[in-house]
Amino acid sequence: MIFQGLQERGVLGINARNADLISRWNERRYFPLVDDKLRTKRLAEKAGIAVPPLYGVVRAYHELKHLRERLADYDEFVIKPAHGSGGNGILVISDRYGDRLVKASGEVISAEDVEYHVSNALSGMYSLGGQPDAAMIEYRVAFDPLFEDVAFRGVPDIRTLVYRGVPVMAMVRMPTRASDGRANLHQGAVGAGIDLATGTTRRAVCRERMIEAHPDTGKTLAGLRIPGWGQLLDLAARCHDLTSLGYLGVDVVLDAKYGPMMLELNARPGISIQTANDEGLRPRLERVDAWLAERSDPPVTDRVAFARDHFGSF
């Protein structure tokens, strides 16, 4: 039912996304810049874009025997595969009691379980194409108090689609009990569309169904105003310049201590963001094409101003 409504609003299907956006605007030689999260993190740091601090990297099985020592100073941390996708293989530890560690979901696991998880990550179990991988250990984001009542044991993030350097659509992704604290919609998280002019959430979906309140906390999802919205759009637009990818998903988190931080970039972002916004992408993409046809390489400030002027106030 939602899909039928979106078709009337210019919804973009998965085949059109692949042919008209990814194949046309994303040269494969640039994919490693975003598929390798370690490389992305270094690029962002070099460009002055804030990212979650990196505690360490495990690259080989023989390093597992020292893993407990390396983690001993941290009560909270995140382990993620460097080439992971779709949130697979991300382990979020929120507390510890000696060698017993508490996952974001509340489940208690052992140090051996963590070592086993890292071993699986090294084998490529969670990675694109199943290739052998490295495991990153990094800071666990302490989300902004704004999201206190609309996230269940996880960190909400803000996904912005950037087309040819212009932000065109955004949503807040909020973890639920079903998503095990992760913010991926296909795993059961909530997506709330955002008015690009004001940074305010409008409506929300969960598992392709429209909802008004968070399924676990019961709090209303519309009307949340994202702080520093202009700064966040600026960051998203700059990530296009970082990667040269014409169709890009930029995931940002709002940390209570560090402010906006780029979490990761995606060269193949999904299209469910249309459902969360109750709008199709195609009219917005055509508007950007027409605008760019009359100018050459506009600066970030102009691209963000265009987005706020044309993709808000629904």
PDB file of N, CA and C in Angstrom, residues 16-117:
ATOM      1  N   ALA A  16      16.264   0.710 -11.267  1.00  0.00           N
ATOM      2  CA  ALA A  16      16.592   2.075 -11.695  1.00  0.00           C
ATOM      3  C   ALA A  16      17.744   2.630 -10.853  1.00  0.00           C
ATOM      4  N   ARG A  17      17.744   2.310  -9.572  1.00  0.00           N
ATOM      5  CA  ARG A  17      18.861   2.762  -8.725  1.00  0.00           C
ATOM      6  C   ARG A  17      20.177   2.221  -9.261  1.00  0.00           C
ATOM      7  N   ASN A  18      20.183   0.932  -9.570  1.00  0.00           N
ATOM      8  CA  ASN A  18      21.422   0.305 -10.044  1.00  0.00           C
ATOM      9  C   ASN A  18      21.871   0.871 -11.395  1.00  0.00           C
ATOM     10  N   ALA A  19      20.910   1.031 -12.326  1.00  0.00           N
ATOM     11  CA  ALA A  19      21.269   1.452 -13.681  1.00  0.00           C
ATOM     12  C   ALA A  19      21.485   2.957 -13.793  1.00  0.00           C
ATOM     13  N   ASP A  20      20.569   3.737 -13.201  1.00  0.00           N
ATOM     14  CA  ASP A  20      20.596   5.191 -13.410  1.00  0.00           C
ATOM     15  C   ASP A  20      21.494   5.929 -12.423  1.00  0.00           C
ATOM     16  N   LEU A  21      21.770   5.307 -11.292  1.00  0.00           N
ATOM     17  CA  LEU A  21      22.555   6.015 -10.278  1.00  0.00           C
ATOM     18  C   LEU A  21      23.917   5.365 -10.049  1.00  0.00           C
ATOM     19  N   ILE A  22      23.912   4.100  -9.603  1.00  0.00           N
ATOM     20  CA  ILE A  22      25.188   3.477  -9.243  1.00  0.00           C
ATOM     21  C   ILE A  22      26.064   3.273 -10.478  1.00  0.00           C
ATOM     22  N   SER A  23      25.504   2.675 -11.535  1.00  0.00           N
ATOM     23  CA  SER A  23      26.315   2.421 -12.733  1.00  0.00           C
ATOM     24  C   SER A  23      26.742   3.711 -13.420  1.00  0.00           C
ATOM     25  N   ARG A  24      25.870   4.699 -13.404  1.00  0.00           N
ATOM     26  CA  ARG A  24      26.156   5.941 -14.134  1.00  0.00           C
ATOM     27  C   ARG A  24      27.089   6.879 -13.372  1.00  0.00           C
ATOM     28  N   TRP A  25      26.895   6.993 -12.063  1.00  0.00           N
ATOM     29  CA  TRP A  25      27.598   8.038 -11.323  1.00  0.00           C
ATOM     30  C   TRP A  25      28.689   7.540 -10.387  1.00  0.00           C
ATOM     31  N   ASN A  26      28.718   6.247 -10.106  1.00  0.00           N
ATOM     32  CA  ASN A  26      29.728   5.726  -9.169  1.00  0.00           C
ATOM     33  C   ASN A  26      30.749   4.862  -9.911  1.00  0.00           C
ATOM     34  N   GLU A  27      31.894   5.449 -10.223  1.00  0.00           N
ATOM     35  CA  GLU A  27      32.944   4.678 -10.887  1.00  0.00           C
ATOM     36  C   GLU A  27      33.514   3.647  -9.910  1.00  0.00           C
ATOM     37  N   ARG A  28      33.678   2.422 -10.409  1.00  0.00           N
ATOM     38  CA  ARG A  28      34.091   1.322  -9.532  1.00  0.00           C
ATOM     39  C   ARG A  28      35.454   1.572  -8.885  1.00  0.00           C
ATOM     40  N   ARG A  29      36.296   2.359  -9.524  1.00  0.00           N
ATOM     41  CA  ARG A  29      37.624   2.596  -8.954  1.00  0.00           C
ATOM     42  C   ARG A  29      37.550   3.371  -7.638  1.00  0.00           C
ATOM     43  N   TYR A  30      36.385   4.033  -7.391  1.00  0.00           N
ATOM     44  CA  TYR A  30      36.237   4.772  -6.143  1.00  0.00           C
ATOM     45  C   TYR A  30      35.590   3.945  -5.029  1.00  0.00           C
ATOM     46  N   PHE A  31      35.062   2.781  -5.359  1.00  0.00           N
ATOM     47  CA  PHE A  31      34.384   1.963  -4.349  1.00  0.00           C
ATOM     48  C   PHE A  31      35.263   1.654  -3.128  1.00  0.00           C
ATOM     49  N   PRO A  32      36.555   1.315  -3.344  1.00  0.00           N
ATOM     50  CA  PRO A  32      37.382   0.991  -2.163  1.00  0.00           C
ATOM     51  C   PRO A  32      37.474   2.133  -1.149  1.00  0.00           C
ATOM     52  N   LEU A  33      37.239   3.362  -1.585  1.00  0.00           N
ATOM     53  CA  LEU A  33      37.316   4.491  -0.654  1.00  0.00           C
ATOM     54  C   LEU A  33      36.242   4.402   0.430  1.00  0.00           C
ATOM     55  N   VAL A  34      35.122   3.753   0.105  1.00  0.00           N
ATOM     56  CA  VAL A  34      34.047   3.644   1.095  1.00  0.00           C
ATOM     57  C   VAL A  34      33.817   2.201   1.566  1.00  0.00           C
ATOM     58  N   ASP A  35      34.193   1.223   0.736  1.00  0.00           N
ATOM     59  CA  ASP A  35      34.002  -0.174   1.150  1.00  0.00           C
ATOM     60  C   ASP A  35      34.992  -0.567   2.252  1.00  0.00           C
ATOM     61  N   ASP A  36      36.144   0.103   2.289  1.00  0.00           N
ATOM     62  CA  ASP A  36      37.135  -0.139   3.339  1.00  0.00           C
ATOM     63  C   ASP A  36      36.972   0.952   4.400  1.00  0.00           C
ATOM     64  N   LYS A  37      36.359   0.597   5.531  1.00  0.00           N
ATOM     65  CA  LYS A  37      36.033   1.608   6.547  1.00  0.00           C
ATOM     66  C   LYS A  37      37.279   2.229   7.173  1.00  0.00           C
ATOM     67  N   LEU A  38      38.360   1.493   7.193  1.00  0.00           N
ATOM     68  CA  LEU A  38      39.600   2.079   7.713  1.00  0.00           C
ATOM     69  C   LEU A  38      40.098   3.178   6.771  1.00  0.00           C
ATOM     70  N   ARG A  39      40.028   2.908   5.497  1.00  0.00           N
ATOM     71  CA  ARG A  39      40.457   3.895   4.507  1.00  0.00           C
ATOM     72  C   ARG A  39      39.554   5.126   4.551  1.00  0.00           C
ATOM     73  N   THR A  40      38.242   4.890   4.687  1.00  0.00           N
ATOM     74  CA  THR A  40      37.295   6.002   4.789  1.00  0.00           C
ATOM     75  C   THR A  40      37.611   6.875   6.005  1.00  0.00           C
ATOM     76  N   LYS A  41      37.903   6.219   7.113  1.00  0.00           N
ATOM     77  CA  LYS A  41      38.189   6.959   8.346  1.00  0.00           C
ATOM     78  C   LYS A  41      39.429   7.836   8.170  1.00  0.00           C
ATOM     79  N   ARG A  42      40.451   7.312   7.538  1.00  0.00           N
ATOM     80  CA  ARG A  42      41.682   8.099   7.340  1.00  0.00           C
ATOM     81  C   ARG A  42      41.422   9.277   6.395  1.00  0.00           C
ATOM     82  N   LEU A  43      40.639   9.028   5.330  1.00  0.00           N
ATOM     83  CA  LEU A  43      40.293  10.107   4.402  1.00  0.00           C
ATOM     84  C   LEU A  43      39.552  11.234   5.123  1.00  0.00           C
ATOM     85  N   ALA A  44      38.585  10.854   5.948  1.00  0.00           N
ATOM     86  CA  ALA A  44      37.786  11.842   6.668  1.00  0.00           C
ATOM     87  C   ALA A  44      38.659  12.639   7.632  1.00  0.00           C
ATOM     88  N   GLU A  45      39.512  11.968   8.355  1.00  0.00           N
ATOM     89  CA  GLU A  45      40.384  12.661   9.311  1.00  0.00           C
ATOM     90  C   GLU A  45      41.288  13.656   8.586  1.00  0.00           C
ATOM     91  N   LYS A  46      41.790  13.244   7.429  1.00  0.00           N
ATOM     92  CA  LYS A  46      42.671  14.122   6.647  1.00  0.00           C
ATOM     93  C   LYS A  46      41.922  15.372   6.185  1.00  0.00           C
ATOM     94  N   ALA A  47      40.605  15.212   5.919  1.00  0.00           N
ATOM     95  CA  ALA A  47      39.785  16.332   5.451  1.00  0.00           C
ATOM     96  C   ALA A  47      39.194  17.135   6.606  1.00  0.00           C
ATOM     97  N   GLY A  48      39.523  16.753   7.839  1.00  0.00           N
ATOM     98  CA  GLY A  48      39.019  17.484   8.995  1.00  0.00           C
ATOM     99  C   GLY A  48      37.597  17.132   9.374  1.00  0.00           C
ATOM    100  N   ILE A  49      37.094  15.977   8.913  1.00  0.00           N
ATOM    101  CA  ILE A  49      35.745  15.515   9.265  1.00  0.00           C
ATOM    102  C   ILE A  49      35.850  14.596  10.474  1.00  0.00           C
ATOM    103  N   ALA A  50      35.059  14.883  11.502  1.00  0.00           N
ATOM    104  CA  ALA A  50      35.123  14.105  12.743  1.00  0.00           C
ATOM    105  C   ALA A  50      34.597  12.686  12.535  1.00  0.00           C
ATOM    106  N   VAL A  51      35.291  11.706  13.124  1.00  0.00           N
ATOM    107  CA  VAL A  51      34.873  10.301  13.081  1.00  0.00           C
ATOM    108  C   VAL A  51      35.061   9.709  14.480  1.00  0.00           C
ATOM    109  N   PRO A  52      34.404   8.588  14.807  1.00  0.00           N
ATOM    110  CA  PRO A  52      34.620   7.961  16.121  1.00  0.00           C
ATOM    111  C   PRO A  52      36.089   7.562  16.290  1.00  0.00           C
ATOM    112  N   PRO A  53      36.705   7.899  17.429  1.00  0.00           N
ATOM    113  CA  PRO A  53      38.109   7.544  17.660  1.00  0.00           C
ATOM    114  C   PRO A  53      38.350   6.041  17.524  1.00  0.00           C
ATOM    115  N   LEU A  54      39.481   5.712  16.907  1.00  0.00           N
ATOM    116  CA  LEU A  54      39.846   4.306  16.697  1.00  0.00           C
ATOM    117  C   LEU A  54      40.744   3.839  17.838  1.00  0.00           C
ATOM    118  N   TYR A  55      40.357   2.744  18.498  1.00  0.00           N
ATOM    119  CA  TYR A  55      41.161   2.195  19.598  1.00  0.00           C
ATOM    120  C   TYR A  55      42.226   1.225  19.089  1.00  0.00           C
ATOM    121  N   GLY A  56      41.917   0.530  17.992  1.00  0.00           N
ATOM    122  CA  GLY A  56      42.882  -0.431  17.477  1.00  0.00           C
ATOM    123  C   GLY A  56      42.312  -1.235  16.324  1.00  0.00           C
ATOM    124  N   VAL A  57      43.181  -2.026  15.692  1.00  0.00           N
ATOM    125  CA  VAL A  57      42.771  -2.880  14.569  1.00  0.00           C
ATOM    126  C   VAL A  57      43.384  -4.261  14.764  1.00  0.00           C
ATOM    127  N   VAL A  58      42.584  -5.299  14.586  1.00  0.00           N
ATOM    128  CA  VAL A  58      43.081  -6.683  14.610  1.00  0.00           C
ATOM    129  C   VAL A  58      43.126  -7.165  13.171  1.00  0.00           C
ATOM    130  N   ARG A  59      44.326  -7.538  12.720  1.00  0.00           N
ATOM    131  CA  ARG A  59      44.487  -7.913  11.316  1.00  0.00           C
ATOM    132  C   ARG A  59      44.810  -9.399  11.118  1.00  0.00           C
ATOM    133  N   ALA A  60      45.234 -10.087  12.169  1.00  0.00           N
ATOM    134  CA  ALA A  60      45.666 -11.486  12.009  1.00  0.00           C
ATOM    135  C   ALA A  60      45.244 -12.324  13.220  1.00  0.00           C
ATOM    136  N   TYR A  61      45.064 -13.630  12.995  1.00  0.00           N
ATOM    137  CA  TYR A  61      44.580 -14.519  14.058  1.00  0.00           C
ATOM    138  C   TYR A  61      45.523 -14.557  15.258  1.00  0.00           C
ATOM    139  N   HIS A  62      46.826 -14.451  15.024  1.00  0.00           N
ATOM    140  CA  HIS A  62      47.756 -14.554  16.156  1.00  0.00           C
ATOM    141  C   HIS A  62      47.605 -13.381  17.136  1.00  0.00           C
ATOM    142  N   GLU A  63      46.944 -12.305  16.680  1.00  0.00           N
ATOM    143  CA  GLU A  63      46.725 -11.156  17.568  1.00  0.00           C
ATOM    144  C   GLU A  63      45.620 -11.418  18.586  1.00  0.00           C
ATOM    145  N   LEU A  64      44.825 -12.466  18.367  1.00  0.00           N
ATOM    146  CA  LEU A  64      43.698 -12.746  19.271  1.00  0.00           C
ATOM    147  C   LEU A  64      44.165 -13.062  20.689  1.00  0.00           C
ATOM    148  N   LYS A  65      45.363 -13.652  20.834  1.00  0.00           N
ATOM    149  CA  LYS A  65      45.823 -14.010  22.173  1.00  0.00           C
ATOM    150  C   LYS A  65      46.129 -12.773  23.033  1.00  0.00           C
ATOM    151  N   HIS A  66      46.237 -11.604  22.384  1.00  0.00           N
ATOM    152  CA  HIS A  66      46.468 -10.358  23.136  1.00  0.00           C
ATOM    153  C   HIS A  66      45.224  -9.472  23.190  1.00  0.00           C
ATOM    154  N   LEU A  67      44.102  -9.976  22.668  1.00  0.00           N
ATOM    155  CA  LEU A  67      42.908  -9.128  22.553  1.00  0.00           C
ATOM    156  C   LEU A  67      42.385  -8.678  23.921  1.00  0.00           C
ATOM    157  N   ARG A  68      42.373  -9.558  24.907  1.00  0.00           N
ATOM    158  CA  ARG A  68      41.848  -9.178  26.226  1.00  0.00           C
ATOM    159  C   ARG A  68      42.659  -8.032  26.821  1.00  0.00           C
ATOM    160  N   GLU A  69      43.971  -8.097  26.663  1.00  0.00           N
ATOM    161  CA  GLU A  69      44.819  -7.014  27.193  1.00  0.00           C
ATOM    162  C   GLU A  69      44.500  -5.706  26.491  1.00  0.00           C
ATOM    163  N   ARG A  70      44.282  -5.783  25.188  1.00  0.00           N
ATOM    164  CA  ARG A  70      44.040  -4.558  24.421  1.00  0.00           C
ATOM    165  C   ARG A  70      42.696  -3.928  24.783  1.00  0.00           C
ATOM    166  N   LEU A  71      41.739  -4.769  25.209  1.00  0.00           N
ATOM    167  CA  LEU A  71      40.401  -4.260  25.536  1.00  0.00           C
ATOM    168  C   LEU A  71      40.235  -3.946  27.015  1.00  0.00           C
ATOM    169  N   ALA A  72      41.238  -4.279  27.819  1.00  0.00           N
ATOM    170  CA  ALA A  72      41.102  -4.184  29.282  1.00  0.00           C
ATOM    171  C   ALA A  72      40.783  -2.774  29.763  1.00  0.00           C
ATOM    172  N   ASP A  73      41.235  -1.757  29.040  1.00  0.00           N
ATOM    173  CA  ASP A  73      41.026  -0.367  29.492  1.00  0.00           C
ATOM    174  C   ASP A  73      39.676   0.199  29.082  1.00  0.00           C
ATOM    175  N   TYR A  74      38.895  -0.572  28.353  1.00  0.00           N
ATOM    176  CA  TYR A  74      37.639  -0.024  27.827  1.00  0.00           C
ATOM    177  C   TYR A  74      36.424  -0.783  28.377  1.00  0.00           C
ATOM    178  N   ASP A  75      35.491  -0.032  28.978  1.00  0.00           N
ATOM    179  CA  ASP A  75      34.233  -0.630  29.426  1.00  0.00           C
ATOM    180  C   ASP A  75      33.205  -0.632  28.287  1.00  0.00           C
ATOM    181  N   GLU A  76      33.377   0.284  27.379  1.00  0.00           N
ATOM    182  CA  GLU A  76      32.462   0.391  26.236  1.00  0.00           C
ATOM    183  C   GLU A  76      33.294   0.462  24.958  1.00  0.00           C
ATOM    184  N   PHE A  77      32.871  -0.230  23.944  1.00  0.00           N
ATOM    185  CA  PHE A  77      33.563  -0.158  22.653  1.00  0.00           C
ATOM    186  C   PHE A  77      32.710  -0.851  21.587  1.00  0.00           C
ATOM    187  N   VAL A  78      33.125  -0.656  20.342  1.00  0.00           N
ATOM    188  CA  VAL A  78      32.436  -1.282  19.212  1.00  0.00           C
ATOM    189  C   VAL A  78      33.462  -2.034  18.377  1.00  0.00           C
ATOM    190  N   ILE A  79      33.108  -3.243  17.966  1.00  0.00           N
ATOM    191  CA  ILE A  79      33.945  -4.002  17.039  1.00  0.00           C
ATOM    192  C   ILE A  79      33.189  -4.118  15.722  1.00  0.00           C
ATOM    193  N   LYS A  80      33.848  -3.768  14.633  1.00  0.00           N
ATOM    194  CA  LYS A  80      33.184  -3.879  13.333  1.00  0.00           C
ATOM    195  C   LYS A  80      34.175  -4.346  12.277  1.00  0.00           C
ATOM    196  N   PRO A  81      33.700  -5.148  11.323  1.00  0.00           N
ATOM    197  CA  PRO A  81      34.574  -5.577  10.222  1.00  0.00           C
ATOM    198  C   PRO A  81      34.885  -4.391   9.311  1.00  0.00           C
ATOM    199  N   ALA A  82      36.122  -4.287   8.848  1.00  0.00           N
ATOM    200  CA  ALA A  82      36.517  -3.140   8.024  1.00  0.00           C
ATOM    201  C   ALA A  82      35.781  -3.115   6.698  1.00  0.00           C
ATOM    202  N   HIS A  83      35.384  -4.291   6.196  1.00  0.00           N
ATOM    203  CA  HIS A  83      34.667  -4.357   4.924  1.00  0.00           C
ATOM    204  C   HIS A  83      33.231  -4.860   5.109  1.00  0.00           C
ATOM    205  N   GLY A  84      32.640  -4.635   6.261  1.00  0.00           N
ATOM    206  CA  GLY A  84      31.281  -5.097   6.519  1.00  0.00           C
ATOM    207  C   GLY A  84      30.259  -4.256   5.779  1.00  0.00           C
ATOM    208  N   SER A  85      29.036  -4.782   5.710  1.00  0.00           N
ATOM    209  CA  SER A  85      27.947  -4.025   5.086  1.00  0.00           C
ATOM    210  C   SER A  85      26.634  -4.375   5.750  1.00  0.00           C
ATOM    211  N   GLY A  86      25.687  -3.455   5.672  1.00  0.00           N
ATOM    212  CA  GLY A  86      24.359  -3.697   6.207  1.00  0.00           C
ATOM    213  C   GLY A  86      24.310  -3.914   7.708  1.00  0.00           C
ATOM    214  N   GLY A  87      25.331  -3.466   8.429  1.00  0.00           N
ATOM    215  CA  GLY A  87      25.353  -3.628   9.883  1.00  0.00           C
ATOM    216  C   GLY A  87      25.769  -5.010  10.341  1.00  0.00           C
ATOM    217  N   ASN A  88      26.104  -5.897   9.391  1.00  0.00           N
ATOM    218  CA  ASN A  88      26.496  -7.256   9.773  1.00  0.00           C
ATOM    219  C   ASN A  88      27.868  -7.260  10.462  1.00  0.00           C
ATOM    220  N   GLY A  89      27.966  -8.035  11.527  1.00  0.00           N
ATOM    221  CA  GLY A  89      29.245  -8.202  12.215  1.00  0.00           C
ATOM    222  C   GLY A  89      29.599  -7.113  13.195  1.00  0.00           C
ATOM    223  N   ILE A  90      28.685  -6.161  13.412  1.00  0.00           N
ATOM    224  CA  ILE A  90      28.974  -5.099  14.379  1.00  0.00           C
ATOM    225  C   ILE A  90      28.601  -5.574  15.782  1.00  0.00           C
ATOM    226  N   LEU A  91      29.560  -5.529  16.685  1.00  0.00           N
ATOM    227  CA  LEU A  91      29.345  -5.933  18.076  1.00  0.00           C
ATOM    228  C   LEU A  91      29.514  -4.700  18.957  1.00  0.00           C
ATOM    229  N   VAL A  92      28.446  -4.349  19.679  1.00  0.00           N
ATOM    230  CA  VAL A  92      28.477  -3.167  20.539  1.00  0.00           C
ATOM    231  C   VAL A  92      28.508  -3.616  21.999  1.00  0.00           C
ATOM    232  N   ILE A  93      29.573  -3.252  22.696  1.00  0.00           N
ATOM    233  CA  ILE A  93      29.703  -3.578  24.119  1.00  0.00           C
ATOM    234  C   ILE A  93      29.427  -2.320  24.938  1.00  0.00           C
ATOM    235  N   SER A  94      28.468  -2.406  25.866  1.00  0.00           N
ATOM    236  CA  SER A  94      28.045  -1.226  26.612  1.00  0.00           C
ATOM    237  C   SER A  94      28.537  -1.211  28.055  1.00  0.00           C
ATOM    238  N   ASP A  95      29.065  -2.338  28.541  1.00  0.00           N
ATOM    239  CA  ASP A  95      29.548  -2.375  29.931  1.00  0.00           C
ATOM    240  C   ASP A  95      30.335  -3.669  30.131  1.00  0.00           C
ATOM    241  N   ARG A  96      30.992  -3.785  31.276  1.00  0.00           N
ATOM    242  CA  ARG A  96      31.713  -5.022  31.573  1.00  0.00           C
ATOM    243  C   ARG A  96      31.739  -5.283  33.081  1.00  0.00           C
ATOM    244  N   TYR A  97      31.838  -6.561  33.426  1.00  0.00           N
ATOM    245  CA  TYR A  97      32.064  -7.002  34.807  1.00  0.00           C
ATOM    246  C   TYR A  97      33.236  -7.971  34.734  1.00  0.00           C
ATOM    247  N   GLY A  98      34.446  -7.441  34.884  1.00  0.00           N
ATOM    248  CA  GLY A  98      35.618  -8.280  34.716  1.00  0.00           C
ATOM    249  C   GLY A  98      35.714  -8.761  33.286  1.00  0.00           C
ATOM    250  N   ASP A  99      35.745 -10.084  33.123  1.00  0.00           N
ATOM    251  CA  ASP A  99      35.820 -10.646  31.769  1.00  0.00           C
ATOM    252  C   ASP A  99      34.443 -10.853  31.149  1.00  0.00           C
ATOM    253  N   ARG A 100      33.394 -10.531  31.891  1.00  0.00           N
ATOM    254  CA  ARG A 100      32.038 -10.637  31.361  1.00  0.00           C
ATOM    255  C   ARG A 100      31.651  -9.297  30.740  1.00  0.00           C
ATOM    256  N   LEU A 101      31.185  -9.347  29.504  1.00  0.00           N
ATOM    257  CA  LEU A 101      30.892  -8.119  28.775  1.00  0.00           C
ATOM    258  C   LEU A 101      29.407  -8.047  28.425  1.00  0.00           C
ATOM    259  N   VAL A 102      28.855  -6.827  28.456  1.00  0.00           N
ATOM    260  CA  VAL A 102      27.429  -6.630  28.230  1.00  0.00           C
ATOM    261  C   VAL A 102      27.217  -6.012  26.852  1.00  0.00           C
ATOM    262  N   LYS A 103      26.434  -6.694  26.012  1.00  0.00           N
ATOM    263  CA  LYS A 103      26.100  -6.158  24.694  1.00  0.00           C
ATOM    264  C   LYS A 103      25.055  -5.053  24.835  1.00  0.00           C
ATOM    265  N   ALA A 104      24.895  -4.269  23.773  1.00  0.00           N
ATOM    266  CA  ALA A 104      23.902  -3.195  23.790  1.00  0.00           C
ATOM    267  C   ALA A 104      22.503  -3.730  24.050  1.00  0.00           C
ATOM    268  N   SER A 105      22.241  -4.957  23.646  1.00  0.00           N
ATOM    269  CA  SER A 105      20.923  -5.563  23.847  1.00  0.00           C
ATOM    270  C   SER A 105      20.693  -6.004  25.286  1.00  0.00           C
ATOM    271  N   GLY A 106      21.764  -5.988  26.120  1.00  0.00           N
ATOM    272  CA  GLY A 106      21.658  -6.443  27.500  1.00  0.00           C
ATOM    273  C   GLY A 106      22.201  -7.841  27.710  1.00  0.00           C
ATOM    274  N   GLU A 107      22.429  -8.570  26.636  1.00  0.00           N
ATOM    275  CA  GLU A 107      22.965  -9.928  26.743  1.00  0.00           C
ATOM    276  C   GLU A 107      24.401  -9.892  27.262  1.00  0.00           C
ATOM    277  N   VAL A 108      24.717 -10.806  28.201  1.00  0.00           N
ATOM    278  CA  VAL A 108      26.067 -10.879  28.754  1.00  0.00           C
ATOM    279  C   VAL A 108      26.840 -11.977  28.022  1.00  0.00           C
ATOM    280  N   ILE A 109      28.050 -11.626  27.576  1.00  0.00           N
ATOM    281  CA  ILE A 109      28.878 -12.598  26.863  1.00  0.00           C
ATOM    282  C   ILE A 109      30.265 -12.651  27.494  1.00  0.00           C
ATOM    283  N   SER A 110      31.028 -13.653  27.129  1.00  0.00           N
ATOM    284  CA  SER A 110      32.356 -13.835  27.719  1.00  0.00           C
ATOM    285  C   SER A 110      33.438 -13.238  26.818  1.00  0.00           C
ATOM    286  N   ALA A 111      34.662 -13.144  27.367  1.00  0.00           N
ATOM    287  CA  ALA A 111      35.794 -12.680  26.557  1.00  0.00           C
ATOM    288  C   ALA A 111      36.050 -13.657  25.404  1.00  0.00           C
ATOM    289  N   GLU A 112      35.798 -14.955  25.661  1.00  0.00           N
ATOM    290  CA  GLU A 112      35.960 -15.940  24.580  1.00  0.00           C
ATOM    291  C   GLU A 112      34.979 -15.678  23.444  1.00  0.00           C
ATOM    292  N   ASP A 113      33.758 -15.249  23.797  1.00  0.00           N
ATOM    293  CA  ASP A 113      32.766 -14.933  22.759  1.00  0.00           C
ATOM    294  C   ASP A 113      33.250 -13.774  21.882  1.00  0.00           C
ATOM    295  N   VAL A 114      33.877 -12.787  22.516  1.00  0.00           N
ATOM    296  CA  VAL A 114      34.389 -11.643  21.756  1.00  0.00           C
ATOM    297  C   VAL A 114      35.512 -12.102  20.826  1.00  0.00           C
ATOM    298  N   GLU A 115      36.396 -12.936  21.351  1.00  0.00           N
ATOM    299  CA  GLU A 115      37.493 -13.448  20.518  1.00  0.00           C
ATOM    300  C   GLU A 115      36.938 -14.249  19.327  1.00  0.00           C
ATOM    301  N   TYR A 116      35.915 -15.037  19.595  1.00  0.00           N
ATOM    302  CA  TYR A 116      35.290 -15.827  18.524  1.00  0.00           C
ATOM    303  C   TYR A 116      34.683 -14.909  17.470  1.00  0.00           C
ATOM    304  N   HIS A 117      34.034 -13.834  17.934  1.00  0.00           N
ATOM    305  CA  HIS A 117      33.423 -12.875  17.008  1.00  0.00           C
ATOM    306  C   HIS A 117      34.496 -12.227  16.134  1.00  0.00           C
TER     307      HIS A 117
END
